[in-house]
PDB file of C-alpha atoms in Angstrom:
ATOM      1  CA  MET A1419      -3.985  15.644   6.109  1.00 47.00           C
ATOM      2  CA  THR A1420      -6.943  15.414   3.820  1.00 62.00           C
ATOM      3  CA  GLY A1421      -8.935  12.799   2.067  1.00 83.00           C
ATOM      4  CA  THR A1422     -10.981   9.752   2.764  1.00 92.00           C
ATOM      5  CA  PRO A1423      -9.126   6.560   3.638  1.00 95.00           C
ATOM      6  CA  SER A1424      -9.022   3.766   1.114  1.00 95.00           C
ATOM      7  CA  SER A1425     -12.264   1.796   1.088  1.00 94.00           C
ATOM      8  CA  TRP A1426     -10.163  -1.297   0.258  1.00 96.00           C
ATOM      9  CA  LEU A1427      -8.157  -0.736   3.446  1.00 97.00           C
ATOM     10  CA  GLN A1428     -11.313  -0.196   5.493  1.00 97.00           C
ATOM     11  CA  ARG A1429     -12.850  -3.339   4.052  1.00 97.00           C
ATOM     12  CA  PHE A1430      -9.895  -5.678   4.568  1.00 97.00           C
ATOM     13  CA  ALA A1431      -7.854  -4.353   7.502  1.00 96.00           C
ATOM     14  CA  PRO A1432      -7.610  -7.232   9.957  1.00 95.00           C
ATOM     15  CA  THR A1433      -8.495  -7.078  13.615  1.00 90.00           C
ATOM     16  CA  PRO A1434      -7.439  -6.899  16.329  1.00 84.00           C
ATOM     17  CA  PRO A1435      -5.095  -4.005  15.676  1.00 87.00           C
ATOM     18  CA  GLY A1436      -1.351  -4.471  15.969  1.00 96.00           C
ATOM     19  CA  THR A1437       1.525  -2.789  14.173  1.00 98.00           C
ATOM     20  CA  ALA A1438       0.976  -1.199  10.781  1.00 98.00           C
ATOM     21  CA  LEU A1439       3.175   0.393   8.141  1.00 98.00           C
ATOM     22  CA  ASP A1440       1.803   2.945   5.675  1.00 98.00           C
ATOM     23  CA  VAL A1441       4.241   3.042   2.733  1.00 98.00           C
ATOM     24  CA  ALA A1442       4.347   6.402   0.902  1.00 96.00           C
ATOM     25  CA  CYS A1443       1.832   7.743   3.412  1.00 96.00           C
ATOM     26  CA  GLY A1444       1.399  11.056   1.586  1.00 94.00           C
ATOM     27  CA  SER A1445      -1.315  13.207   3.147  1.00 92.00           C
ATOM     28  CA  GLY A1446      -1.858  10.703   5.954  1.00 95.00           C
ATOM     29  CA  ARG A1447      -5.423   9.734   5.065  1.00 95.00           C
ATOM     30  CA  ASN A1448      -4.824   6.017   5.643  1.00 97.00           C
ATOM     31  CA  LEU A1449      -2.400   6.618   8.498  1.00 96.00           C
ATOM     32  CA  ARG A1450      -5.016   8.659  10.399  1.00 95.00           C
ATOM     33  CA  TRP A1451      -7.666   5.965   9.885  1.00 96.00           C
ATOM     34  CA  LEU A1452      -5.296   3.265  11.164  1.00 97.00           C
ATOM     35  CA  VAL A1453      -4.404   5.315  14.256  1.00 95.00           C
ATOM     36  CA  ASP A1454      -8.093   5.963  14.961  1.00 95.00           C
ATOM     37  CA  ALA A1455      -8.787   2.225  14.603  1.00 95.00           C
ATOM     38  CA  GLY A1456      -6.208   1.482  17.306  1.00 96.00           C
ATOM     39  CA  TRP A1457      -3.189   0.429  15.246  1.00 97.00           C
ATOM     40  CA  GLN A1458       0.365   1.285  16.308  1.00 97.00           C
ATOM     41  CA  VAL A1459       1.367   2.996  13.044  1.00 97.00           C
ATOM     42  CA  THR A1460       4.582   3.840  11.267  1.00 98.00           C
ATOM     43  CA  GLY A1461       4.371   5.981   8.164  1.00 97.00           C
ATOM     44  CA  VAL A1462       7.155   6.514   5.665  1.00 97.00           C
ATOM     45  CA  ASP A1463       7.339   9.129   2.911  1.00 96.00           C
ATOM     46  CA  ARG A1464       9.890  11.416   1.308  1.00 94.00           C
ATOM     47  CA  ASP A1465       7.813  14.465   2.256  1.00 93.00           C
ATOM     48  CA  THR A1466       6.343  14.233   5.739  1.00 93.00           C
ATOM     49  CA  ALA A1467       5.074  17.816   6.062  1.00 92.00           C
ATOM     50  CA  ALA A1468       1.447  16.703   5.693  1.00 91.00           C
ATOM     51  CA  THR A1469       1.776  14.068   8.406  1.00 92.00           C
ATOM     52  CA  ALA A1470       3.770  16.232  10.855  1.00 90.00           C
ATOM     53  CA  PRO A1471       0.635  16.882  12.972  1.00 90.00           C
ATOM     54  CA  LEU A1472       0.381  13.108  13.531  1.00 90.00           C
ATOM     55  CA  GLN A1473       3.872  12.694  15.010  1.00 91.00           C
ATOM     56  CA  SER A1474       2.446  12.442  18.516  1.00 93.00           C
ATOM     57  CA  LEU A1475       0.193   9.565  17.378  1.00 93.00           C
ATOM     58  CA  ALA A1476       2.383   7.663  14.905  1.00 96.00           C
ATOM     59  CA  LYS A1477       6.034   7.157  14.078  1.00 97.00           C
ATOM     60  CA  ILE A1478       6.737   9.183  10.934  1.00 96.00           C
ATOM     61  CA  ILE A1479       9.882   8.418   8.952  1.00 96.00           C
ATOM     62  CA  ASP A1480      11.162  10.909   6.402  1.00 96.00           C
ATOM     63  CA  ALA A1481      12.949   8.815   3.764  1.00 96.00           C
ATOM     64  CA  ASP A1482      13.351   8.846   0.005  1.00 95.00           C
ATOM     65  CA  ILE A1483      12.629   5.135  -0.468  1.00 95.00           C
ATOM     66  CA  GLU A1484      13.175   5.329  -4.209  1.00 93.00           C
ATOM     67  CA  ASN A1485      16.710   6.736  -4.022  1.00 94.00           C
ATOM     68  CA  GLY A1486      17.971   5.564  -0.663  1.00 94.00           C
ATOM     69  CA  PRO A1487      18.085   2.377   1.343  1.00 94.00           C
ATOM     70  CA  TRP A1488      14.904   0.836   2.723  1.00 96.00           C
ATOM     71  CA  PRO A1489      14.644   2.591   6.121  1.00 96.00           C
ATOM     72  CA  LEU A1490      13.019  -0.187   8.156  1.00 96.00           C
ATOM     73  CA  GLN A1491      14.362  -3.443   9.524  1.00 94.00           C
ATOM     74  CA  GLN A1492      11.223  -4.460  11.410  1.00 96.00           C
ATOM     75  CA  GLN A1493       8.128  -6.377  10.362  1.00 98.00           C
ATOM     76  CA  PHE A1494       4.497  -5.373  10.766  1.00 98.00           C
ATOM     77  CA  ASP A1495       1.133  -7.071  11.212  1.00 98.00           C
ATOM     78  CA  LEU A1496      -0.225  -4.954   8.376  1.00 98.00           C
ATOM     79  CA  VAL A1497       1.486  -3.156   5.498  1.00 98.00           C
ATOM     80  CA  VAL A1498      -0.569  -0.699   3.448  1.00 98.00           C
ATOM     81  CA  VAL A1499       0.427   0.658   0.047  1.00 98.00           C
ATOM     82  CA  CYS A1500      -2.017   3.015  -1.643  1.00 96.00           C
ATOM     83  CA  ASN A1501      -1.579   4.792  -4.974  1.00 92.00           C
ATOM     84  CA  TYR A1502       2.118   4.009  -5.049  1.00 93.00           C
ATOM     85  CA  LEU A1503       4.301   1.784  -7.183  1.00 92.00           C
ATOM     86  CA  TRP A1504       8.082   1.453  -7.268  1.00 92.00           C
ATOM     87  CA  ARG A1505       8.949  -2.058  -8.412  1.00 92.00           C
ATOM     88  CA  PRO A1506      12.459  -2.169  -6.878  1.00 94.00           C
ATOM     89  CA  LEU A1507      10.713  -2.116  -3.462  1.00 96.00           C
ATOM     90  CA  PHE A1508       8.568  -5.222  -4.001  1.00 96.00           C
ATOM     91  CA  ASP A1509      10.920  -7.444  -1.978  1.00 96.00           C
ATOM     92  CA  ASP A1510      11.333  -4.863   0.810  1.00 97.00           C
ATOM     93  CA  ILE A1511       7.578  -4.367   1.094  1.00 97.00           C
ATOM     94  CA  ARG A1512       6.934  -8.121   1.166  1.00 97.00           C
ATOM     95  CA  ALA A1513       9.661  -8.596   3.786  1.00 97.00           C
ATOM     96  CA  ALA A1514       8.073  -5.901   5.976  1.00 98.00           C
ATOM     97  CA  VAL A1515       5.004  -8.121   6.510  1.00 98.00           C
ATOM     98  CA  LYS A1516       5.245 -10.544   9.444  1.00 97.00           C
ATOM     99  CA  PRO A1517       4.418 -14.181   8.751  1.00 97.00           C
ATOM    100  CA  GLY A1518       0.664 -14.309   9.280  1.00 96.00           C
ATOM    101  CA  GLY A1519       0.458 -10.562   8.580  1.00 97.00           C
ATOM    102  CA  TRP A1520      -1.491  -8.732   5.919  1.00 98.00           C
ATOM    103  CA  LEU A1521      -0.559  -6.730   2.831  1.00 98.00           C
ATOM    104  CA  ILE A1522      -3.198  -4.377   1.503  1.00 98.00           C
ATOM    105  CA  TRP A1523      -2.124  -2.783  -1.761  1.00 97.00           C
ATOM    106  CA  GLU A1524      -4.168  -0.595  -4.062  1.00 96.00           C
ATOM    107  CA  THR A1525      -2.799   1.433  -6.948  1.00 94.00           C
ATOM    108  CA  PHE A1526      -3.246   2.467 -10.540  1.00 90.00           C
ATOM    109  CA  ALA A1527      -3.116  -0.140 -13.276  1.00 90.00           C
ATOM    110  CA  ASP A1528      -2.298  -0.267 -16.967  1.00 88.00           C
ATOM    111  CA  GLY A1529      -4.853   1.784 -18.867  1.00 86.00           C
ATOM    112  CA  GLN A1530      -4.662   4.715 -16.447  1.00 89.00           C
ATOM    113  CA  GLN A1531      -2.278   6.533 -18.796  1.00 88.00           C
ATOM    114  CA  THR A1532      -5.190   6.984 -21.212  1.00 85.00           C
ATOM    115  CA  ILE A1533      -7.291   8.967 -18.706  1.00 86.00           C
ATOM    116  CA  GLY A1534      -4.905  10.716 -16.357  1.00 79.00           C
ATOM    117  CA  ARG A1535      -2.096  10.574 -13.880  1.00 77.00           C
ATOM    118  CA  PRO A1536       0.110   8.817 -13.413  1.00 79.00           C
ATOM    119  CA  SER A1537       0.749   8.814 -17.129  1.00 68.00           C
ATOM    120  CA  ARG A1538       4.076   6.945 -17.100  1.00 75.00           C
ATOM    121  CA  PRO A1539       3.621   3.220 -17.675  1.00 78.00           C
ATOM    122  CA  ASP A1540       6.503   2.563 -15.233  1.00 82.00           C
ATOM    123  CA  PHE A1541       4.170   3.656 -12.417  1.00 86.00           C
ATOM    124  CA  LEU A1542       1.240   1.490 -13.493  1.00 89.00           C
ATOM    125  CA  LEU A1543       0.675  -2.134 -12.585  1.00 91.00           C
ATOM    126  CA  GLN A1544       0.526  -4.603 -15.443  1.00 91.00           C
ATOM    127  CA  ARG A1545      -2.355  -7.097 -15.649  1.00 92.00           C
ATOM    128  CA  GLY A1546      -2.127  -9.565 -12.775  1.00 93.00           C
ATOM    129  CA  GLU A1547       1.041  -8.007 -11.373  1.00 94.00           C
ATOM    130  CA  LEU A1548      -0.076  -7.884  -7.727  1.00 95.00           C
ATOM    131  CA  LEU A1549      -1.176 -11.514  -7.994  1.00 94.00           C
ATOM    132  CA  ARG A1550       2.336 -12.411  -9.132  1.00 94.00           C
ATOM    133  CA  VAL A1551       3.922 -10.334  -6.340  1.00 94.00           C
ATOM    134  CA  CYS A1552       1.782 -12.187  -3.776  1.00 94.00           C
ATOM    135  CA  GLY A1553       1.620 -15.511  -5.619  1.00 91.00           C
ATOM    136  CA  ASP A1554       2.983 -17.515  -2.700  1.00 94.00           C
ATOM    137  CA  TRP A1555       0.680 -15.809  -0.162  1.00 97.00           C
ATOM    138  CA  ARG A1556      -2.977 -16.455   0.638  1.00 97.00           C
ATOM    139  CA  ILE A1557      -4.994 -14.092  -1.545  1.00 97.00           C
ATOM    140  CA  VAL A1558      -8.043 -12.863   0.367  1.00 97.00           C
ATOM    141  CA  ALA A1559      -9.286 -10.524  -2.355  1.00 97.00           C
ATOM    142  CA  TYR A1560      -8.088  -9.228  -5.696  1.00 96.00           C
ATOM    143  CA  GLU A1561      -9.422  -6.751  -8.242  1.00 95.00           C
ATOM    144  CA  ASP A1562      -8.068  -5.562 -11.570  1.00 92.00           C
ATOM    145  CA  LEU A1563     -10.653  -3.306 -13.129  1.00 89.00           C
ATOM    146  CA  PHE A1564     -11.816  -0.014 -14.553  1.00 90.00           C
ATOM    147  CA  GLU A1565     -13.891   2.035 -12.125  1.00 87.00           C
ATOM    148  CA  ASP A1566     -16.296   4.360 -13.875  1.00 89.00           C
ATOM    149  CA  GLY A1567     -17.861   7.332 -12.143  1.00 82.00           C
ATOM    150  CA  VAL A1568     -16.851  10.761 -10.881  1.00 83.00           C
ATOM    151  CA  ASN A1569     -13.144   9.845 -10.886  1.00 83.00           C
ATOM    152  CA  PRO A1570     -12.784   7.046 -13.435  1.00 85.00           C
ATOM    153  CA  ARG A1571      -9.605   5.020 -13.084  1.00 87.00           C
ATOM    154  CA  PHE A1572      -7.903   1.750 -13.826  1.00 92.00           C
ATOM    155  CA  VAL A1573      -7.001   0.127 -10.526  1.00 91.00           C
ATOM    156  CA  GLN A1574      -5.524  -3.063  -9.161  1.00 94.00           C
ATOM    157  CA  ARG A1575      -5.929  -4.162  -5.548  1.00 96.00           C
ATOM    158  CA  VAL A1576      -4.887  -7.086  -3.423  1.00 97.00           C
ATOM    159  CA  ALA A1577      -5.474  -8.093   0.163  1.00 98.00           C
ATOM    160  CA  ALA A1578      -3.140 -10.955   1.016  1.00 98.00           C
ATOM    161  CA  ILE A1579      -1.797 -12.811   4.031  1.00 98.00           C
ATOM    162  CA  ARG A1580       1.841 -13.823   4.241  1.00 97.00           C
ATOM    163  CA  LEU A1581       1.900 -17.500   5.058  1.00 95.00           C
ATOM    164  CA  PRO A1582       3.965 -18.647   8.030  1.00 90.00           C
ATOM    165  CA  PRO A1583       7.051 -20.678   7.094  1.00 84.00           C
ATOM    166  CA  ALA A1584       6.449 -24.374   6.540  1.00 78.00           C
ATOM    167  CA  ALA A1585       7.161 -26.456   9.616  1.00 58.00           C
TER     168      ALA A1585
END
């Protein structure tokens, strides 16, 4: 478990804490931050070795979400997706957010293939794609930009709230 949690997550995670899902939790950097902030966290990834030390603090699900069925039938107050994109899961990820809950998504965008990984366009968001995915939600914040600096990258981010059903 290494790395600094997403600054986008830290900036937009709602309070008070409730239930959270970290999709493709990887090294556990965001999962650890959520646990420390008081969230009841579930993490899912196809390789959970890095998050094994957190099993006493969070529910860790070992699942290949790209090649198997979506492993969760519950909804969460917060769903976090960071540096991950698999378009066939858009509907599952959206459905995992409770009405009134938050989706915080941050990943690489088109242009990234020119400077580094991931280099496959299939794993890069197209311009405005997260806005379209969350088009019927309340968009709290959105960015689609090139970040210059030590680790330059093309990134797209959204923080959105799933609207409750109409009365």
